[in-house]
mmCIF file of C-alpha atoms in Angstrom:
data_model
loop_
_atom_site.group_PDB
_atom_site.id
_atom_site.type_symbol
_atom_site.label_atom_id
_atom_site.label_comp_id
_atom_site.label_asym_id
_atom_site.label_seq_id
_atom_site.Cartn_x
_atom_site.Cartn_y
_atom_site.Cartn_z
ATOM 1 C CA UNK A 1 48.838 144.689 -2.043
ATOM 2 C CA UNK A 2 51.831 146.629 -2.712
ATOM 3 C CA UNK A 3 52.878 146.683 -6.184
ATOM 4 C CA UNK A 4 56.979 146.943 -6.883
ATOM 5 C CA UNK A 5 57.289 146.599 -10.652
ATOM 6 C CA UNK A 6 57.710 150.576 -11.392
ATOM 7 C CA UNK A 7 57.504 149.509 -15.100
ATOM 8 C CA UNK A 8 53.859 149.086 -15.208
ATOM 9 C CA UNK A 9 51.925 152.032 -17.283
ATOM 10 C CA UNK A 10 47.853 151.882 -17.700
ATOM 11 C CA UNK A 11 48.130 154.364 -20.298
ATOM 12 C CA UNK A 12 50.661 151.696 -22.653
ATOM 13 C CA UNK A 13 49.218 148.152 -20.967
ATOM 14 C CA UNK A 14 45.408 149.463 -20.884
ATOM 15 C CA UNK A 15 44.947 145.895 -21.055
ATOM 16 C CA UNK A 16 46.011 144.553 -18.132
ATOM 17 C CA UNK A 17 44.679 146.917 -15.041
ATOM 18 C CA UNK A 18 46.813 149.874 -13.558
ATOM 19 C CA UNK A 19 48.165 150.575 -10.299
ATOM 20 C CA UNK A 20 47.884 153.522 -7.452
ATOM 21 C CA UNK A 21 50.571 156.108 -7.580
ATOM 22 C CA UNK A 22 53.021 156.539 -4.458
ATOM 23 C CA UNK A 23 50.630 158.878 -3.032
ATOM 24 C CA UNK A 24 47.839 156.777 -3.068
ATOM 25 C CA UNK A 25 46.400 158.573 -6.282
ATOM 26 C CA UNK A 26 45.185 157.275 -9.602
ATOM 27 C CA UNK A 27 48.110 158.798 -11.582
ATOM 28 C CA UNK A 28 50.069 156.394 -13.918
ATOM 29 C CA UNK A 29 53.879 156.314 -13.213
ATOM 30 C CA UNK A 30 55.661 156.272 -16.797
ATOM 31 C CA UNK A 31 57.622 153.315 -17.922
ATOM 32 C CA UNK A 32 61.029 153.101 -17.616
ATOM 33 C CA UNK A 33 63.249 153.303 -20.188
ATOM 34 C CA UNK A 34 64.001 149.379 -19.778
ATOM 35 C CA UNK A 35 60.033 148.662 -19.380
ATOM 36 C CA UNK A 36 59.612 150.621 -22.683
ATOM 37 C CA UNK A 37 62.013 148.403 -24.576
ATOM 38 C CA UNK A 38 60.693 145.252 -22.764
ATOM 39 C CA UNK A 39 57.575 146.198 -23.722
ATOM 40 C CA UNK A 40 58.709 146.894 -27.658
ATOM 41 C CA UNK A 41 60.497 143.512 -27.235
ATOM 42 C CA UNK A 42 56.872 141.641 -26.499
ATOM 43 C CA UNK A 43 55.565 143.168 -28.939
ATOM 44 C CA UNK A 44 57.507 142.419 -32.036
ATOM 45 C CA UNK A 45 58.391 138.563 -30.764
ATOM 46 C CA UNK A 46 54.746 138.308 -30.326
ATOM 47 C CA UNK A 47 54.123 139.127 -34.188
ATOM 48 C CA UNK A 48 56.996 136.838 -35.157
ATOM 49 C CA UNK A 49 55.766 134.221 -33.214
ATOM 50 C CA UNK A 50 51.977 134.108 -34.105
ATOM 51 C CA UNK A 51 53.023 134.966 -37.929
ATOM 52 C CA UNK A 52 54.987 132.160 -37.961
ATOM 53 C CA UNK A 53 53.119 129.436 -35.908
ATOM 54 C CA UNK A 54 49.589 131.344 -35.248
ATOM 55 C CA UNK A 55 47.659 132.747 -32.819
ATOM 56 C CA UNK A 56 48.006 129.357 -30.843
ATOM 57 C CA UNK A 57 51.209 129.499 -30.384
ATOM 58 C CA UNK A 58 52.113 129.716 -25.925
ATOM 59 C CA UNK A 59 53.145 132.725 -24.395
ATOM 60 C CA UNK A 60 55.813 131.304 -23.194
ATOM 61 C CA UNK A 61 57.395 130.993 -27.101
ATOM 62 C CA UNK A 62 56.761 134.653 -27.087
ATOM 63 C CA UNK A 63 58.305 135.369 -24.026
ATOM 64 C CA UNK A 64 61.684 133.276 -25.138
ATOM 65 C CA UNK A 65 61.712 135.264 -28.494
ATOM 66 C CA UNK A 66 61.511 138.283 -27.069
ATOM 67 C CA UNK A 67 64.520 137.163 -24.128
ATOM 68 C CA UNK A 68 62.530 138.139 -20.920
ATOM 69 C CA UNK A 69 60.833 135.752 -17.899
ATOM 70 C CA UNK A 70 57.653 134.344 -19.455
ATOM 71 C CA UNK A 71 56.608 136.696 -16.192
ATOM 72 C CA UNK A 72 57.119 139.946 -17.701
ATOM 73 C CA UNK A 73 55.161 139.081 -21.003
ATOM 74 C CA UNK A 74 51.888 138.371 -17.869
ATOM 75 C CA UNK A 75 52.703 141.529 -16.386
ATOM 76 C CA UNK A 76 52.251 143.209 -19.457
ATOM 77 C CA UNK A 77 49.253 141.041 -20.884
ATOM 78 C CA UNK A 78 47.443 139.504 -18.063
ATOM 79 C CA UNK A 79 46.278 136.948 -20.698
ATOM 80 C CA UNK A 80 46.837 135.364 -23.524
ATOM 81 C CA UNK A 81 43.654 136.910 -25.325
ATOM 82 C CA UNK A 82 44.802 140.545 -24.272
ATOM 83 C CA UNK A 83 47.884 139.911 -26.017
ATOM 84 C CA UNK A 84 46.161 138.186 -29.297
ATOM 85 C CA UNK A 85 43.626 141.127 -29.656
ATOM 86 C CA UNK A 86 46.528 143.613 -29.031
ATOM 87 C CA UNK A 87 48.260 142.251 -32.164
ATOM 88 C CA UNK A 88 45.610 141.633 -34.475
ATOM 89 C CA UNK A 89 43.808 145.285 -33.938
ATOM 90 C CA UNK A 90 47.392 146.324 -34.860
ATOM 91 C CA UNK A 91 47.697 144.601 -37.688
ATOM 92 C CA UNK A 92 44.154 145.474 -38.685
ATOM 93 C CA UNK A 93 44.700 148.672 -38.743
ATOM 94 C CA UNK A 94 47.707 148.381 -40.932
ATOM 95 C CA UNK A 95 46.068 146.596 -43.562
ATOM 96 C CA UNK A 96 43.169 149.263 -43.172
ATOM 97 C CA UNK A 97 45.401 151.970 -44.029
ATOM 98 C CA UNK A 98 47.046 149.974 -46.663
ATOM 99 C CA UNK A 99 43.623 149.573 -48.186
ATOM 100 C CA UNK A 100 42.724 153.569 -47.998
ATOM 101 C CA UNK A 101 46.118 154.703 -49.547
ATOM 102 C CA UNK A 102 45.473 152.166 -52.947
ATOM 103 C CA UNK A 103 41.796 153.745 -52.937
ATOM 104 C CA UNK A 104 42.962 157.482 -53.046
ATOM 105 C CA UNK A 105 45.767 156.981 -54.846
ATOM 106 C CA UNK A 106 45.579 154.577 -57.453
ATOM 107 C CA UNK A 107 43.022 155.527 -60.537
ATOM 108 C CA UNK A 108 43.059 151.931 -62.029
ATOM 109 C CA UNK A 109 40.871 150.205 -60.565
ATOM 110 C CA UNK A 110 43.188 146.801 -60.618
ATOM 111 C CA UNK A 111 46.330 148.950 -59.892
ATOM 112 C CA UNK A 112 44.520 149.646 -56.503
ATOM 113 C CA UNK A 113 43.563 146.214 -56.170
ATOM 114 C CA UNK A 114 47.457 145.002 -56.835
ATOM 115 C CA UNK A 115 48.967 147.407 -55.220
ATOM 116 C CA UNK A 116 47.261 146.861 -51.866
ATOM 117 C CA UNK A 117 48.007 143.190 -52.166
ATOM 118 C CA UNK A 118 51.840 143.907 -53.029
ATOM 119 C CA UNK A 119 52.194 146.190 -50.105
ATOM 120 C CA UNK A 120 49.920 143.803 -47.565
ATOM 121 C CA UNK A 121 52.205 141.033 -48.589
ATOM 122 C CA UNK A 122 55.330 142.692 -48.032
ATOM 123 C CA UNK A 123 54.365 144.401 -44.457
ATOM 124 C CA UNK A 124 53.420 140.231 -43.495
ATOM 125 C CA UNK A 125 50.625 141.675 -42.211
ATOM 126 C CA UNK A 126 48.407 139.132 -43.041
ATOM 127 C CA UNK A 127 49.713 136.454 -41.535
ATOM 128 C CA UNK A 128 47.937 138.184 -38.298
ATOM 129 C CA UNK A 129 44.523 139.013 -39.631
ATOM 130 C CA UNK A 130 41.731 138.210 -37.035
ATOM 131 C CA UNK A 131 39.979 134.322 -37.714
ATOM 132 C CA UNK A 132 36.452 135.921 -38.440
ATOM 133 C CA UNK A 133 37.251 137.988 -41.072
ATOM 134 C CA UNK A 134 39.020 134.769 -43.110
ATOM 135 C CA UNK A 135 35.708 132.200 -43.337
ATOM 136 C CA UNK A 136 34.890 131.530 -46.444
ATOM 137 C CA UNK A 137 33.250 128.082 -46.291
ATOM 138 C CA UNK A 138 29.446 129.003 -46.258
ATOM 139 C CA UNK A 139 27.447 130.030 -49.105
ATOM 140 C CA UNK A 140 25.329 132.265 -47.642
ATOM 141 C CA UNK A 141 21.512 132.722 -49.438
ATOM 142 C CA UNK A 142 21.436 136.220 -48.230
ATOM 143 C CA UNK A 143 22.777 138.680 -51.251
ATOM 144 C CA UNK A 144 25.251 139.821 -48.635
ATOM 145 C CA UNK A 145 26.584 139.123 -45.254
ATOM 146 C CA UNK A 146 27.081 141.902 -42.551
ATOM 147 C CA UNK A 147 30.464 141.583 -41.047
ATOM 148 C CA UNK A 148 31.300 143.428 -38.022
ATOM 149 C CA UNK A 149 27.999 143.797 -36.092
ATOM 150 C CA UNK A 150 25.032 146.515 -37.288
ATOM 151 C CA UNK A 151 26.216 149.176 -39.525
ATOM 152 C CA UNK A 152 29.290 147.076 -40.388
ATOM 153 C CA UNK A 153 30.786 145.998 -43.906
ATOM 154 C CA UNK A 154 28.930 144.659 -46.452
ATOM 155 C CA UNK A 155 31.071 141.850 -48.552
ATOM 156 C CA UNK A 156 30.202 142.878 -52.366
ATOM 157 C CA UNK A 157 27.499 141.104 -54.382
ATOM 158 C CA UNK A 158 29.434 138.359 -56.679
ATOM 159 C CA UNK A 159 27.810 136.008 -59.405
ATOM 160 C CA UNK A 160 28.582 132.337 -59.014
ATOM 161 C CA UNK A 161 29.977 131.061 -62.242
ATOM 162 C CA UNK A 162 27.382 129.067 -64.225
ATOM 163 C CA UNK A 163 24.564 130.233 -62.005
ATOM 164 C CA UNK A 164 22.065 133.129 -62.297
ATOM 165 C CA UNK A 165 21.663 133.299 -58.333
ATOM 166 C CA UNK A 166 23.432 136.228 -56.128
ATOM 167 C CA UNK A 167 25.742 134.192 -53.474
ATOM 168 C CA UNK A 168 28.491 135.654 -50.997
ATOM 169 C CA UNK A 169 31.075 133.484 -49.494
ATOM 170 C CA UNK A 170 31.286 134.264 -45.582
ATOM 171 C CA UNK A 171 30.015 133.346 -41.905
ATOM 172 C CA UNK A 172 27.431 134.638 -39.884
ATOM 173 C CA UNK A 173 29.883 136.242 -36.988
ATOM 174 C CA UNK A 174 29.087 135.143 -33.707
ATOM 175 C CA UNK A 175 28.435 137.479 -30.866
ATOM 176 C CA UNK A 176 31.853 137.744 -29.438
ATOM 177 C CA UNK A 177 32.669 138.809 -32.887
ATOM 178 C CA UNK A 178 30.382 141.686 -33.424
ATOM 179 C CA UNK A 179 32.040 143.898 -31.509
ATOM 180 C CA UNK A 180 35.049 144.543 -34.153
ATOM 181 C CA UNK A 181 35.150 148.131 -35.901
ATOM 182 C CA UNK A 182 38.379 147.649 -37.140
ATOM 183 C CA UNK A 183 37.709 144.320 -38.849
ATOM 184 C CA UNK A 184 34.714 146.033 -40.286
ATOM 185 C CA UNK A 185 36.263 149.316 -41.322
ATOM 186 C CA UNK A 186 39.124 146.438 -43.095
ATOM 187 C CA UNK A 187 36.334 144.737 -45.083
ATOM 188 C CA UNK A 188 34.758 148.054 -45.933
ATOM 189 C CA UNK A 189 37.653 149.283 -47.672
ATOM 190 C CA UNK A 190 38.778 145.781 -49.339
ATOM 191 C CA UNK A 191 35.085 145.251 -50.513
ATOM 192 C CA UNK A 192 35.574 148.963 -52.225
ATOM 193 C CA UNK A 193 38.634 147.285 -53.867
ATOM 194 C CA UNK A 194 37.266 144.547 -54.812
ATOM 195 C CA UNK A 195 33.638 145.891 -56.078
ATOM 196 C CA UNK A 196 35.916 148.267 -58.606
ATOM 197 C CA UNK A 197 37.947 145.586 -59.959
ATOM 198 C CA UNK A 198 35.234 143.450 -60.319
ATOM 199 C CA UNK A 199 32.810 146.597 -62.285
ATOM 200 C CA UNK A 200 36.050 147.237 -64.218
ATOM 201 C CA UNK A 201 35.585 143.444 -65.626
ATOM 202 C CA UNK A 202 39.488 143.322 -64.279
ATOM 203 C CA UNK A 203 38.219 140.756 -61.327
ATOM 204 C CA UNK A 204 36.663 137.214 -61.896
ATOM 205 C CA UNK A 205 33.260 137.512 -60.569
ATOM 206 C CA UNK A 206 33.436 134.429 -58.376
ATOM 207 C CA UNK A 207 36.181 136.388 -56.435
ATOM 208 C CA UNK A 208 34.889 137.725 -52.684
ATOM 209 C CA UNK A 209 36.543 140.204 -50.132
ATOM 210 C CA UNK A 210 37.163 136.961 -48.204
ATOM 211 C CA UNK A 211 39.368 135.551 -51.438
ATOM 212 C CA UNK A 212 41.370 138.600 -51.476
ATOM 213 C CA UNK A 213 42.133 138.444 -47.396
ATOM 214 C CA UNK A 214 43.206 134.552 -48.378
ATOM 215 C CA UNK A 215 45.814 135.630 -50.595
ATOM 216 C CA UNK A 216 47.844 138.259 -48.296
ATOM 217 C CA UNK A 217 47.391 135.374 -45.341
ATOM 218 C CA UNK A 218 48.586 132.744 -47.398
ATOM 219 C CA UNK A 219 51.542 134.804 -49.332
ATOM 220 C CA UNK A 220 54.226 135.302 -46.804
ATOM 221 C CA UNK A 221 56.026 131.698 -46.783
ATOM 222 C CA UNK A 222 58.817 131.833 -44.201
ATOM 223 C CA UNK A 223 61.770 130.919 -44.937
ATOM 224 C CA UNK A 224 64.927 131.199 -43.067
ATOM 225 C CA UNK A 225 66.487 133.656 -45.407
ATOM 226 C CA UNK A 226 65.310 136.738 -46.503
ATOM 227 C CA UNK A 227 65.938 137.267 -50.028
ATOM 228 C CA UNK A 228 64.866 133.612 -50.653
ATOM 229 C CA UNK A 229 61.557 134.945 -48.639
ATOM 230 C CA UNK A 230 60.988 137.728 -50.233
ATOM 231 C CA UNK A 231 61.247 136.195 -53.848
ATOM 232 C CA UNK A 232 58.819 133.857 -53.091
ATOM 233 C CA UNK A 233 56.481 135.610 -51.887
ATOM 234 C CA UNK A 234 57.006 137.518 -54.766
ATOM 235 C CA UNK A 235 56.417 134.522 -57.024
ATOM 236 C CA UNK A 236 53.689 133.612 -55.306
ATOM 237 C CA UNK A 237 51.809 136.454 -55.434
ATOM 238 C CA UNK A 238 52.181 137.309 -59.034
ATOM 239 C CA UNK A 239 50.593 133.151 -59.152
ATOM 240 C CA UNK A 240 47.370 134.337 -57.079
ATOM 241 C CA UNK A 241 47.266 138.096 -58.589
ATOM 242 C CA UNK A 242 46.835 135.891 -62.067
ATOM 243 C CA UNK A 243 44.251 133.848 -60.759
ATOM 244 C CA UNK A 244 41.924 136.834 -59.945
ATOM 245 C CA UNK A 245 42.254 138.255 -63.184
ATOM 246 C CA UNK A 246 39.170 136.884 -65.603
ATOM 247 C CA UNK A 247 39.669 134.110 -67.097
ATOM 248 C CA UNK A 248 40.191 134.448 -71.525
ATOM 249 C CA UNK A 249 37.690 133.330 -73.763
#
């Protein structure tokens, strides 16, 4: 079948298939300027639109965000899943990163801790965290919980208040969810975080990697205008950031 949208890249849209150069070949024709910016366009309604309503929101809200035929967004993401996984890998990664720079350069152990949660906030990045890496319902009997598949992230160890007993807060993954290196590289470096804060008694002990992903998914209210947005998130966060300190005596 003869293929006539010219915008079409494997290389950008590895997602979604390729197509045969006009000789026949395997080469990738580059975007065009106008698919590039489409593309761009996608991409940032897409995180709008799931950060605001979540990752159930239709394509077809991304696709009027964004201003192009609810076609182009299928073009570029033959499904809704390609487009979810393309996001949260993205955002991922962010918050990875975000998580390395407080390690190396923060000494304090809760300056490290507070200053990746000030900056995660602010980016909104975790708004668009993957599900798996947010259950916290189970107590698990296990001293820890592998996240991430074999040789992923361990959460920390934490000490339920009142108790003598070892317990993490987490979820077994399921197998569709074992296959996540970036989720697990995220908890790796968080669970650092966390583990110093907590040796450096500057952490309740009842507070898990899984707490800590809560509060940057749960402190980006939006609100129609920015400054009143950004103060309360503000506000919130310095509410939650007092909440993991240890409690006085």
């Amino acid at each position: 079948m003869h293929i006539q949208d010219s915008h079409w890249q494997t290389a950008v849209v590895s997602d979604g298939g390729g197509r045969a150069g006009a000789g026949g070949g395997s080469r990738s024709t580059p975007l065009r300027v106008d698919a590039q910016r489409n593309l761009e366009h996608v991409l940032r309604a897409a995180r709008e639109v799931f950060g605001e309503l979540g990752y159930g929101a239709p394509m077809e809200d991304v696709a009027r965000r964004a201003r192009v035929g609810v076609g182009t967004v299928y073009r570029r993401f033959p499904s809704k899943d390609v487009l979810v996984r393309r996001i949260a890998e993205e955002e991922t990664s962010r918050l990875t990163d975000q998580a390395r720079t407080a390690l190396g350069q923060e000494d304090e152990p809760w300056s490290a801790l507070s200053r990746f949660l000030r900056t995660s906030v602010a980016s909104g990045a975790g708004r668009l965290l993957p599900p798996q890496v947010l259950r916290v319902s189970v107590d698990i009997d296990d001293p820890s919980v592998v996240l991430g598949g074999p040789g992923g992230a361990r959460v920390p160890q934490q000490r339920a208040t009142g108790s003598g007993d070892l317990r993490v807060v987490g979820q077994e993954p399921t197998a569709d969810e074992l296959d996540d290196p970036g989720a697990a590289e995220l908890l790796e470096f968080v669970g650092q975080l966390v583990e110093r804060a907590r040796e450096a008694g500057e952490l309740r002990v009842d507070v898990t990697v899984a707490d800590v992903l809560l509060v940057i998914a749960t402190a980006a209210p939006s609100l129609p205008d920015a400054a009143q947005q950004a103060a309360a998130s503000a506000r919130l966060l310095d509410i939650l950031l007092e909440g993991l300190r240890p409690r006085s005596v």
